[in-house]
Amino acid sequence: MNDVVIDCLAVDKVPGMYYLPVFFEPLKIVPLLERVLAQSPLRHMETSRGFKLSAAMSNCGVLGWVSDRKGYRYEAIDPLTGNAWPKMPVEFSGLAIQAAKTAGYENFSPDVCLINCYKPGAGMSSHRDSDEADFEHPIVSLSLGLPARFFVQGRERKGPSVPLDLASGDVVVWGGESRLFYHGIRPLKAGDAPVFENQRFNLTFRKAG
Ligand code: SIN
Ligand code: FE2
């Protein structure tokens, strides 16, 4: 019998989005994440307009999300190392599939995991994840380290936003009607987290190919 209570809360005003507080144990992810980052290190990618993204990024999986002066897209080769992206640890995909299932999204088969690392002051402006081939699959997002305020708008990058405070071990899953909703991260506040101290990591799983 499983006596662990798993919360899966439908996010108010955001159809298809679910919040799963304390869904996973961050300490179990840390060594796996460190192994991935030893192969494909974090880096600040550039936008097509020449700005550096404030979150440092890397990827694991068959493809990786990259941004540079040519724009953004998925690539099979890490432009920094010239090698394929590190394999996605089965523990990562297992967790993402389990979270998707808990939120009612069966048959999620993530092939990419984007790793974002935020230091105090870093954030992510409103955007939507629209570079994937198939929007039938949800997005699964894991938070580790410092807390952050995530916000969701809607089909447009304007109007009121729904805030969601994310702590280490929390998961957000969104798909269906909200799969292409605009969202972002408010600039991180300084703090001292038991895991990763003064940083926040976010892992987003998607089916890109
Ligand atoms: C993202 O939207 O890609 C990142 C979200 C997050 O850092 O929680
Ligand atoms: Fe996103």
JSON list of C-alpha atoms and ligand atoms in Angstrom, two decimals:
[
{"chain": "A", "resi": 1, "resn": "MET", "atom": "CA", "xyz": [0.00, 0.00, 0.00]},
{"chain": "A", "resi": 2, "resn": "ASN", "atom": "CA", "xyz": [1.18, 3.46, -0.81]},
{"chain": "A", "resi": 3, "resn": "ASP", "atom": "CA", "xyz": [0.56, 5.76, 2.14]},
{"chain": "A", "resi": 4, "resn": "VAL", "atom": "CA", "xyz": [2.35, 8.77, 0.63]},
{"chain": "A", "resi": 5, "resn": "VAL", "atom": "CA", "xyz": [-0.11, 11.51, -0.14]},
{"chain": "A", "resi": 6, "resn": "ILE", "atom": "CA", "xyz": [0.58, 13.21, -3.44]},
{"chain": "A", "resi": 7, "resn": "ASP", "atom": "CA", "xyz": [-1.03, 16.58, -3.96]},
{"chain": "A", "resi": 8, "resn": "CYS", "atom": "CA", "xyz": [-1.96, 17.54, -7.48]},
{"chain": "A", "resi": 9, "resn": "LEU", "atom": "CA", "xyz": [-3.67, 20.90, -7.52]},
{"chain": "A", "resi": 10, "resn": "ALA", "atom": "CA", "xyz": [-5.39, 22.35, -10.56]},
{"chain": "A", "resi": 11, "resn": "VAL", "atom": "CA", "xyz": [-4.05, 25.90, -10.96]},
{"chain": "A", "resi": 12, "resn": "ASP", "atom": "CA", "xyz": [-6.87, 28.40, -10.72]},
{"chain": "A", "resi": 13, "resn": "LYS", "atom": "CA", "xyz": [-7.65, 30.19, -14.02]},
{"chain": "A", "resi": 14, "resn": "VAL", "atom": "CA", "xyz": [-5.11, 28.12, -15.98]},
{"chain": "A", "resi": 15, "resn": "PRO", "atom": "CA", "xyz": [-6.90, 25.16, -17.59]},
{"chain": "A", "resi": 16, "resn": "GLY", "atom": "CA", "xyz": [-4.62, 22.14, -17.97]},
{"chain": "A", "resi": 17, "resn": "MET", "atom": "CA", "xyz": [-2.00, 23.36, -15.47]},
{"chain": "A", "resi": 18, "resn": "TYR", "atom": "CA", "xyz": [-1.31, 21.42, -12.27]},
{"chain": "A", "resi": 19, "resn": "TYR", "atom": "CA", "xyz": [0.88, 22.18, -9.28]},
{"chain": "A", "resi": 20, "resn": "LEU", "atom": "CA", "xyz": [2.47, 19.21, -7.49]},
{"chain": "A", "resi": 21, "resn": "PRO", "atom": "CA", "xyz": [4.09, 20.50, -4.28]},
{"chain": "A", "resi": 22, "resn": "VAL", "atom": "CA", "xyz": [7.01, 18.53, -2.81]},
{"chain": "A", "resi": 23, "resn": "PHE", "atom": "CA", "xyz": [6.73, 15.91, -5.50]},
{"chain": "A", "resi": 24, "resn": "PHE", "atom": "CA", "xyz": [10.37, 14.84, -5.55]},
{"chain": "A", "resi": 25, "resn": "GLU", "atom": "CA", "xyz": [13.50, 14.74, -3.39]},
{"chain": "A", "resi": 26, "resn": "PRO", "atom": "CA", "xyz": [15.97, 17.31, -4.79]},
{"chain": "A", "resi": 27, "resn": "LEU", "atom": "CA", "xyz": [18.97, 15.59, -3.16]},
{"chain": "A", "resi": 28, "resn": "LYS", "atom": "CA", "xyz": [18.40, 12.53, -5.35]},
{"chain": "A", "resi": 29, "resn": "ILE", "atom": "CA", "xyz": [18.61, 14.67, -8.48]},
{"chain": "A", "resi": 30, "resn": "VAL", "atom": "CA", "xyz": [21.73, 16.64, -7.56]},
{"chain": "A", "resi": 31, "resn": "PRO", "atom": "CA", "xyz": [24.45, 14.05, -8.40]},
{"chain": "A", "resi": 32, "resn": "LEU", "atom": "CA", "xyz": [22.73, 13.17, -11.68]},
{"chain": "A", "resi": 33, "resn": "LEU", "atom": "CA", "xyz": [22.44, 16.82, -12.62]},
{"chain": "A", "resi": 34, "resn": "GLU", "atom": "CA", "xyz": [26.10, 17.40, -11.75]},
{"chain": "A", "resi": 35, "resn": "ARG", "atom": "CA", "xyz": [27.11, 14.52, -14.01]},
{"chain": "A", "resi": 36, "resn": "VAL", "atom": "CA", "xyz": [25.10, 15.99, -16.90]},
{"chain": "A", "resi": 37, "resn": "LEU", "atom": "CA", "xyz": [26.60, 19.46, -16.34]},
{"chain": "A", "resi": 38, "resn": "ALA", "atom": "CA", "xyz": [30.14, 18.04, -16.27]},
{"chain": "A", "resi": 39, "resn": "GLN", "atom": "CA", "xyz": [29.54, 16.90, -19.86]},
{"chain": "A", "resi": 40, "resn": "SER", "atom": "CA", "xyz": [27.60, 19.90, -21.15]},
{"chain": "A", "resi": 41, "resn": "PRO", "atom": "CA", "xyz": [28.35, 22.87, -18.88]},
{"chain": "A", "resi": 42, "resn": "LEU", "atom": "CA", "xyz": [25.98, 25.71, -18.12]},
{"chain": "A", "resi": 43, "resn": "ARG", "atom": "CA", "xyz": [26.37, 28.74, -20.36]},
{"chain": "A", "resi": 44, "resn": "HIS", "atom": "CA", "xyz": [24.63, 32.07, -20.96]},
{"chain": "A", "resi": 45, "resn": "MET", "atom": "CA", "xyz": [23.12, 31.87, -24.43]},
{"chain": "A", "resi": 46, "resn": "GLU", "atom": "CA", "xyz": [22.67, 34.87, -26.66]},
{"chain": "A", "resi": 47, "resn": "THR", "atom": "CA", "xyz": [19.43, 36.03, -28.24]},
{"chain": "A", "resi": 48, "resn": "SER", "atom": "CA", "xyz": [19.13, 36.96, -31.91]},
{"chain": "A", "resi": 49, "resn": "ARG", "atom": "CA", "xyz": [19.34, 40.61, -30.83]},
{"chain": "A", "resi": 50, "resn": "GLY", "atom": "CA", "xyz": [22.63, 40.04, -29.06]},
{"chain": "A", "resi": 51, "resn": "PHE", "atom": "CA", "xyz": [21.44, 40.01, -25.45]},
{"chain": "A", "resi": 52, "resn": "LYS", "atom": "CA", "xyz": [22.61, 37.34, -23.04]},
{"chain": "A", "resi": 53, "resn": "LEU", "atom": "CA", "xyz": [19.88, 35.34, -21.28]},
{"chain": "A", "resi": 54, "resn": "SER", "atom": "CA", "xyz": [20.12, 35.90, -17.53]},
{"chain": "A", "resi": 55, "resn": "ALA", "atom": "CA", "xyz": [19.55, 32.21, -16.72]},
{"chain": "A", "resi": 56, "resn": "ALA", "atom": "CA", "xyz": [22.50, 29.93, -17.56]},
{"chain": "A", "resi": 57, "resn": "MET", "atom": "CA", "xyz": [21.42, 26.86, -19.54]},
{"chain": "A", "resi": 58, "resn": "SER", "atom": "CA", "xyz": [22.29, 23.38, -20.66]},
{"chain": "A", "resi": 59, "resn": "ASN", "atom": "CA", "xyz": [20.36, 20.33, -21.85]},
{"chain": "A", "resi": 60, "resn": "CYS", "atom": "CA", "xyz": [20.22, 16.59, -21.77]},
{"chain": "A", "resi": 61, "resn": "GLY", "atom": "CA", "xyz": [18.32, 14.24, -24.06]},
{"chain": "A", "resi": 62, "resn": "VAL", "atom": "CA", "xyz": [18.34, 13.61, -27.80]},
{"chain": "A", "resi": 63, "resn": "LEU", "atom": "CA", "xyz": [17.99, 17.31, -28.60]},
{"chain": "A", "resi": 64, "resn": "GLY", "atom": "CA", "xyz": [18.83, 20.51, -26.77]},
{"chain": "A", "resi": 65, "resn": "TRP", "atom": "CA", "xyz": [17.27, 23.96, -26.90]},
{"chain": "A", "resi": 66, "resn": "VAL", "atom": "CA", "xyz": [19.75, 26.57, -28.07]},
{"chain": "A", "resi": 67, "resn": "SER", "atom": "CA", "xyz": [19.65, 30.28, -28.73]},
{"chain": "A", "resi": 68, "resn": "ASP", "atom": "CA", "xyz": [22.21, 32.39, -30.58]},
{"chain": "A", "resi": 69, "resn": "ARG", "atom": "CA", "xyz": [22.41, 35.24, -33.08]},
{"chain": "A", "resi": 70, "resn": "LYS", "atom": "CA", "xyz": [20.54, 33.05, -35.59]},
{"chain": "A", "resi": 71, "resn": "GLY", "atom": "CA", "xyz": [17.57, 32.64, -33.23]},
{"chain": "A", "resi": 72, "resn": "TYR", "atom": "CA", "xyz": [16.41, 29.70, -31.15]},
{"chain": "A", "resi": 73, "resn": "ARG", "atom": "CA", "xyz": [15.78, 26.08, -32.04]},
{"chain": "A", "resi": 74, "resn": "TYR", "atom": "CA", "xyz": [16.49, 22.51, -31.01]},
{"chain": "A", "resi": 75, "resn": "GLU", "atom": "CA", "xyz": [19.88, 21.02, -31.94]},
{"chain": "A", "resi": 76, "resn": "ALA", "atom": "CA", "xyz": [21.22, 17.47, -31.63]},
{"chain": "A", "resi": 77, "resn": "ILE", "atom": "CA", "xyz": [24.78, 18.69, -30.97]},
{"chain": "A", "resi": 78, "resn": "ASP", "atom": "CA", "xyz": [25.85, 20.90, -28.09]},
{"chain": "A", "resi": 79, "resn": "PRO", "atom": "CA", "xyz": [27.47, 23.89, -29.84]},
{"chain": "A", "resi": 80, "resn": "LEU", "atom": "CA", "xyz": [29.76, 24.44, -26.85]},
{"chain": "A", "resi": 81, "resn": "THR", "atom": "CA", "xyz": [31.32, 20.97, -26.78]},
{"chain": "A", "resi": 82, "resn": "GLY", "atom": "CA", "xyz": [30.69, 19.79, -30.34]},
{"chain": "A", "resi": 83, "resn": "ASN", "atom": "CA", "xyz": [29.32, 16.54, -28.89]},
{"chain": "A", "resi": 84, "resn": "ALA", "atom": "CA", "xyz": [25.82, 15.13, -28.56]},
{"chain": "A", "resi": 85, "resn": "TRP", "atom": "CA", "xyz": [23.99, 16.35, -25.46]},
{"chain": "A", "resi": 86, "resn": "PRO", "atom": "CA", "xyz": [24.37, 14.05, -22.43]},
{"chain": "A", "resi": 87, "resn": "LYS", "atom": "CA", "xyz": [21.85, 11.22, -22.23]},
{"chain": "A", "resi": 88, "resn": "MET", "atom": "CA", "xyz": [18.80, 11.97, -20.15]},
{"chain": "A", "resi": 89, "resn": "PRO", "atom": "CA", "xyz": [19.15, 10.00, -16.90]},
{"chain": "A", "resi": 90, "resn": "VAL", "atom": "CA", "xyz": [16.31, 7.46, -16.58]},
{"chain": "A", "resi": 91, "resn": "GLU", "atom": "CA", "xyz": [15.59, 8.86, -13.13]},
{"chain": "A", "resi": 92, "resn": "PHE", "atom": "CA", "xyz": [14.84, 12.23, -14.78]},
{"chain": "A", "resi": 93, "resn": "SER", "atom": "CA", "xyz": [12.50, 10.86, -17.41]},
{"chain": "A", "resi": 94, "resn": "GLY", "atom": "CA", "xyz": [10.88, 8.52, -14.86]},
{"chain": "A", "resi": 95, "resn": "LEU", "atom": "CA", "xyz": [10.08, 11.45, -12.60]},
{"chain": "A", "resi": 96, "resn": "ALA", "atom": "CA", "xyz": [8.73, 13.56, -15.46]},
{"chain": "A", "resi": 97, "resn": "ILE", "atom": "CA", "xyz": [6.52, 10.73, -16.71]},
{"chain": "A", "resi": 98, "resn": "GLN", "atom": "CA", "xyz": [5.22, 10.07, -13.21]},
{"chain": "A", "resi": 99, "resn": "ALA", "atom": "CA", "xyz": [4.41, 13.77, -12.70]},
{"chain": "A", "resi": 100, "resn": "ALA", "atom": "CA", "xyz": [2.64, 14.00, -16.06]},
{"chain": "A", "resi": 101, "resn": "LYS", "atom": "CA", "xyz": [0.61, 10.90, -15.25]},
{"chain": "A", "resi": 102, "resn": "THR", "atom": "CA", "xyz": [-0.35, 12.28, -11.83]},
{"chain": "A", "resi": 103, "resn": "ALA", "atom": "CA", "xyz": [-1.67, 15.37, -13.61]},
{"chain": "A", "resi": 104, "resn": "GLY", "atom": "CA", "xyz": [-3.68, 13.20, -15.99]},
{"chain": "A", "resi": 105, "resn": "TYR", "atom": "CA", "xyz": [-1.33, 13.27, -18.98]},
{"chain": "A", "resi": 106, "resn": "GLU", "atom": "CA", "xyz": [-0.78, 9.64, -19.93]},
{"chain": "A", "resi": 107, "resn": "ASN", "atom": "CA", "xyz": [1.85, 8.51, -22.42]},
{"chain": "A", "resi": 108, "resn": "PHE", "atom": "CA", "xyz": [4.22, 11.43, -21.98]},
{"chain": "A", "resi": 109, "resn": "SER", "atom": "CA", "xyz": [7.54, 10.49, -23.54]},
{"chain": "A", "resi": 110, "resn": "PRO", "atom": "CA", "xyz": [10.00, 13.34, -22.96]},
{"chain": "A", "resi": 111, "resn": "ASP", "atom": "CA", "xyz": [13.01, 13.40, -25.24]},
{"chain": "A", "resi": 112, "resn": "VAL", "atom": "CA", "xyz": [14.52, 16.69, -24.09]},
{"chain": "A", "resi": 113, "resn": "CYS", "atom": "CA", "xyz": [15.31, 18.29, -20.76]},
{"chain": "A", "resi": 114, "resn": "LEU", "atom": "CA", "xyz": [16.27, 21.96, -20.67]},
{"chain": "A", "resi": 115, "resn": "ILE", "atom": "CA", "xyz": [18.26, 22.94, -17.59]},
{"chain": "A", "resi": 116, "resn": "ASN", "atom": "CA", "xyz": [17.98, 26.54, -16.39]},
{"chain": "A", "resi": 117, "resn": "CYS", "atom": "CA", "xyz": [20.13, 27.94, -13.59]},
{"chain": "A", "resi": 118, "resn": "TYR", "atom": "CA", "xyz": [19.12, 31.23, -11.99]},
{"chain": "A", "resi": 119, "resn": "LYS", "atom": "CA", "xyz": [21.20, 33.32, -9.63]},
{"chain": "A", "resi": 120, "resn": "PRO", "atom": "CA", "xyz": [19.64, 36.19, -7.63]},
{"chain": "A", "resi": 121, "resn": "GLY", "atom": "CA", "xyz": [18.40, 38.85, -10.04]},
{"chain": "A", "resi": 122, "resn": "ALA", "atom": "CA", "xyz": [18.05, 36.41, -12.95]},
{"chain": "A", "resi": 123, "resn": "GLY", "atom": "CA", "xyz": [14.60, 35.67, -14.34]},
{"chain": "A", "resi": 124, "resn": "MET", "atom": "CA", "xyz": [12.84, 34.77, -17.54]},
{"chain": "A", "resi": 125, "resn": "SER", "atom": "CA", "xyz": [10.62, 37.17, -19.40]},
{"chain": "A", "resi": 126, "resn": "SER", "atom": "CA", "xyz": [7.22, 36.10, -20.63]},
{"chain": "A", "resi": 127, "resn": "HIS", "atom": "CA", "xyz": [7.42, 33.57, -23.45]},
{"chain": "A", "resi": 128, "resn": "ARG", "atom": "CA", "xyz": [5.73, 30.43, -24.62]},
{"chain": "A", "resi": 129, "resn": "ASP", "atom": "CA", "xyz": [7.31, 27.12, -25.44]},
{"chain": "A", "resi": 130, "resn": "SER", "atom": "CA", "xyz": [6.46, 26.76, -29.11]},
{"chain": "A", "resi": 131, "resn": "ASP", "atom": "CA", "xyz": [9.57, 25.20, -30.68]},
{"chain": "A", "resi": 132, "resn": "GLU", "atom": "CA", "xyz": [8.39, 21.62, -30.24]},
{"chain": "A", "resi": 133, "resn": "ALA", "atom": "CA", "xyz": [6.93, 19.49, -33.02]},
{"chain": "A", "resi": 134, "resn": "ASP", "atom": "CA", "xyz": [3.92, 18.22, -31.11]},
{"chain": "A", "resi": 135, "resn": "PHE", "atom": "CA", "xyz": [1.86, 20.25, -28.64]},
{"chain": "A", "resi": 136, "resn": "GLU", "atom": "CA", "xyz": [-0.18, 17.21, -27.61]},
{"chain": "A", "resi": 137, "resn": "HIS", "atom": "CA", "xyz": [2.48, 16.50, -25.01]},
{"chain": "A", "resi": 138, "resn": "PRO", "atom": "CA", "xyz": [2.58, 18.53, -21.81]},
{"chain": "A", "resi": 139, "resn": "ILE", "atom": "CA", "xyz": [5.54, 20.35, -20.27]},
{"chain": "A", "resi": 140, "resn": "VAL", "atom": "CA", "xyz": [6.83, 19.11, -16.93]},
{"chain": "A", "resi": 141, "resn": "SER", "atom": "CA", "xyz": [8.87, 21.56, -14.86]},
{"chain": "A", "resi": 142, "resn": "LEU", "atom": "CA", "xyz": [10.93, 20.66, -11.76]},
{"chain": "A", "resi": 143, "resn": "SER", "atom": "CA", "xyz": [12.29, 23.25, -9.32]},
{"chain": "A", "resi": 144, "resn": "LEU", "atom": "CA", "xyz": [15.39, 22.86, -7.14]},
{"chain": "A", "resi": 145, "resn": "GLY", "atom": "CA", "xyz": [17.19, 25.24, -4.81]},
{"chain": "A", "resi": 146, "resn": "LEU", "atom": "CA", "xyz": [16.00, 28.78, -4.13]},
{"chain": "A", "resi": 147, "resn": "PRO", "atom": "CA", "xyz": [12.28, 29.53, -4.43]},
{"chain": "A", "resi": 148, "resn": "ALA", "atom": "CA", "xyz": [10.96, 31.56, -7.34]},
{"chain": "A", "resi": 149, "resn": "ARG", "atom": "CA", "xyz": [7.78, 33.20, -8.47]},
{"chain": "A", "resi": 150, "resn": "PHE", "atom": "CA", "xyz": [6.50, 31.68, -11.70]},
{"chain": "A", "resi": 151, "resn": "PHE", "atom": "CA", "xyz": [3.76, 33.55, -13.52]},
{"chain": "A", "resi": 152, "resn": "VAL", "atom": "CA", "xyz": [1.31, 32.55, -16.21]},
{"chain": "A", "resi": 153, "resn": "GLN", "atom": "CA", "xyz": [-0.57, 34.84, -18.54]},
{"chain": "A", "resi": 154, "resn": "GLY", "atom": "CA", "xyz": [-2.68, 33.31, -21.28]},
{"chain": "A", "resi": 155, "resn": "ARG", "atom": "CA", "xyz": [-2.66, 33.07, -25.03]},
{"chain": "A", "resi": 156, "resn": "GLU", "atom": "CA", "xyz": [-1.31, 36.60, -25.15]},
{"chain": "A", "resi": 157, "resn": "ARG", "atom": "CA", "xyz": [1.64, 38.26, -23.50]},
{"chain": "A", "resi": 158, "resn": "LYS", "atom": "CA", "xyz": [-0.51, 40.82, -21.74]},
{"chain": "A", "resi": 159, "resn": "GLY", "atom": "CA", "xyz": [-3.17, 41.18, -19.11]},
{"chain": "A", "resi": 160, "resn": "PRO", "atom": "CA", "xyz": [-3.18, 39.91, -15.55]},
{"chain": "A", "resi": 161, "resn": "SER", "atom": "CA", "xyz": [-0.94, 37.03, -14.65]},
{"chain": "A", "resi": 162, "resn": "VAL", "atom": "CA", "xyz": [-1.48, 34.15, -12.26]},
{"chain": "A", "resi": 163, "resn": "PRO", "atom": "CA", "xyz": [1.41, 33.84, -9.78]},
{"chain": "A", "resi": 164, "resn": "LEU", "atom": "CA", "xyz": [2.68, 30.49, -8.53]},
{"chain": "A", "resi": 165, "resn": "ASP", "atom": "CA", "xyz": [5.45, 30.30, -5.94]},
{"chain": "A", "resi": 166, "resn": "LEU", "atom": "CA", "xyz": [7.72, 27.37, -6.60]},
{"chain": "A", "resi": 167, "resn": "ALA", "atom": "CA", "xyz": [9.93, 25.77, -3.97]},
{"chain": "A", "resi": 168, "resn": "SER", "atom": "CA", "xyz": [12.60, 23.10, -4.18]},
{"chain": "A", "resi": 169, "resn": "GLY", "atom": "CA", "xyz": [10.97, 19.74, -4.95]},
{"chain": "A", "resi": 170, "resn": "ASP", "atom": "CA", "xyz": [7.86, 21.25, -6.55]},
{"chain": "A", "resi": 171, "resn": "VAL", "atom": "CA", "xyz": [6.63, 20.30, -10.00]},
{"chain": "A", "resi": 172, "resn": "VAL", "atom": "CA", "xyz": [4.37, 22.12, -12.45]},
{"chain": "A", "resi": 173, "resn": "VAL", "atom": "CA", "xyz": [2.74, 20.31, -15.35]},
{"chain": "A", "resi": 174, "resn": "TRP", "atom": "CA", "xyz": [0.90, 22.10, -18.13]},
{"chain": "A", "resi": 175, "resn": "GLY", "atom": "CA", "xyz": [-0.70, 20.97, -21.32]},
{"chain": "A", "resi": 176, "resn": "GLY", "atom": "CA", "xyz": [-3.97, 20.93, -23.20]},
{"chain": "A", "resi": 177, "resn": "GLU", "atom": "CA", "xyz": [-5.52, 24.38, -23.29]},
{"chain": "A", "resi": 178, "resn": "SER", "atom": "CA", "xyz": [-2.57, 26.04, -21.50]},
{"chain": "A", "resi": 179, "resn": "ARG", "atom": "CA", "xyz": [0.22, 24.28, -23.43]},
{"chain": "A", "resi": 180, "resn": "LEU", "atom": "CA", "xyz": [0.97, 27.46, -25.38]},
{"chain": "A", "resi": 181, "resn": "PHE", "atom": "CA", "xyz": [0.21, 29.98, -22.63]},
{"chain": "A", "resi": 182, "resn": "TYR", "atom": "CA", "xyz": [2.75, 32.72, -21.97]},
{"chain": "A", "resi": 183, "resn": "HIS", "atom": "CA", "xyz": [4.72, 32.28, -18.76]},
{"chain": "A", "resi": 184, "resn": "GLY", "atom": "CA", "xyz": [7.93, 33.37, -17.08]},
{"chain": "A", "resi": 185, "resn": "ILE", "atom": "CA", "xyz": [9.95, 33.71, -13.89]},
{"chain": "A", "resi": 186, "resn": "ARG", "atom": "CA", "xyz": [10.23, 36.90, -11.81]},
{"chain": "A", "resi": 187, "resn": "PRO", "atom": "CA", "xyz": [13.79, 37.94, -10.92]},
{"chain": "A", "resi": 188, "resn": "LEU", "atom": "CA", "xyz": [15.08, 35.63, -8.21]},
{"chain": "A", "resi": 189, "resn": "LYS", "atom": "CA", "xyz": [15.53, 36.91, -4.66]},
{"chain": "A", "resi": 190, "resn": "ALA", "atom": "CA", "xyz": [18.73, 36.08, -2.82]},
{"chain": "A", "resi": 191, "resn": "GLY", "atom": "CA", "xyz": [18.58, 33.39, -0.17]},
{"chain": "A", "resi": 192, "resn": "ASP", "atom": "CA", "xyz": [20.25, 30.32, 1.16]},
{"chain": "A", "resi": 193, "resn": "ALA", "atom": "CA", "xyz": [18.68, 27.05, 0.05]},
{"chain": "A", "resi": 194, "resn": "PRO", "atom": "CA", "xyz": [19.74, 23.70, 1.56]},
{"chain": "A", "resi": 195, "resn": "VAL", "atom": "CA", "xyz": [20.32, 22.45, -1.97]},
{"chain": "A", "resi": 196, "resn": "PHE", "atom": "CA", "xyz": [22.32, 24.62, -4.40]},
{"chain": "A", "resi": 197, "resn": "GLU", "atom": "CA", "xyz": [22.58, 27.45, -1.84]},
{"chain": "A", "resi": 198, "resn": "ASN", "atom": "CA", "xyz": [22.21, 30.73, -3.67]},
{"chain": "A", "resi": 199, "resn": "GLN", "atom": "CA", "xyz": [20.81, 29.40, -6.96]},
{"chain": "A", "resi": 200, "resn": "ARG", "atom": "CA", "xyz": [17.72, 27.89, -8.46]},
{"chain": "A", "resi": 201, "resn": "PHE", "atom": "CA", "xyz": [17.69, 25.10, -10.99]},
{"chain": "A", "resi": 202, "resn": "ASN", "atom": "CA", "xyz": [14.72, 24.38, -13.19]},
{"chain": "A", "resi": 203, "resn": "LEU", "atom": "CA", "xyz": [14.42, 21.30, -15.36]},
{"chain": "A", "resi": 204, "resn": "THR", "atom": "CA", "xyz": [11.79, 21.34, -18.08]},
{"chain": "A", "resi": 205, "resn": "PHE", "atom": "CA", "xyz": [10.86, 18.16, -19.88]},
{"chain": "A", "resi": 206, "resn": "ARG", "atom": "CA", "xyz": [9.24, 18.15, -23.27]},
{"chain": "A", "resi": 207, "resn": "LYS", "atom": "CA", "xyz": [8.68, 16.03, -26.30]},
{"chain": "A", "resi": 208, "resn": "ALA", "atom": "CA", "xyz": [10.47, 18.06, -28.95]},
{"chain": "A", "resi": 209, "resn": "GLY", "atom": "CA", "xyz": [11.15, 15.64, -31.78]},
{"chain": "B", "resi": 1, "resn": "SIN", "atom": "C1", "xyz": [10.76, 28.08, -18.53]},
{"chain": "B", "resi": 1, "resn": "SIN", "atom": "O1", "xyz": [9.67, 28.59, -18.71]},
{"chain": "B", "resi": 1, "resn": "SIN", "atom": "O2", "xyz": [11.37, 27.57, -19.47]},
{"chain": "B", "resi": 1, "resn": "SIN", "atom": "C2", "xyz": [11.39, 28.06, -17.18]},
{"chain": "B", "resi": 1, "resn": "SIN", "atom": "C3", "xyz": [10.43, 28.04, -16.07]},
{"chain": "B", "resi": 1, "resn": "SIN", "atom": "C4", "xyz": [11.09, 27.97, -14.73]},
{"chain": "B", "resi": 1, "resn": "SIN", "atom": "O3", "xyz": [12.28, 28.31, -14.58]},
{"chain": "B", "resi": 1, "resn": "SIN", "atom": "O4", "xyz": [10.42, 27.56, -13.76]},
{"chain": "B", "resi": 2, "resn": "FE2", "atom": "FE", "xyz": [9.04, 28.16, -20.77]}
]
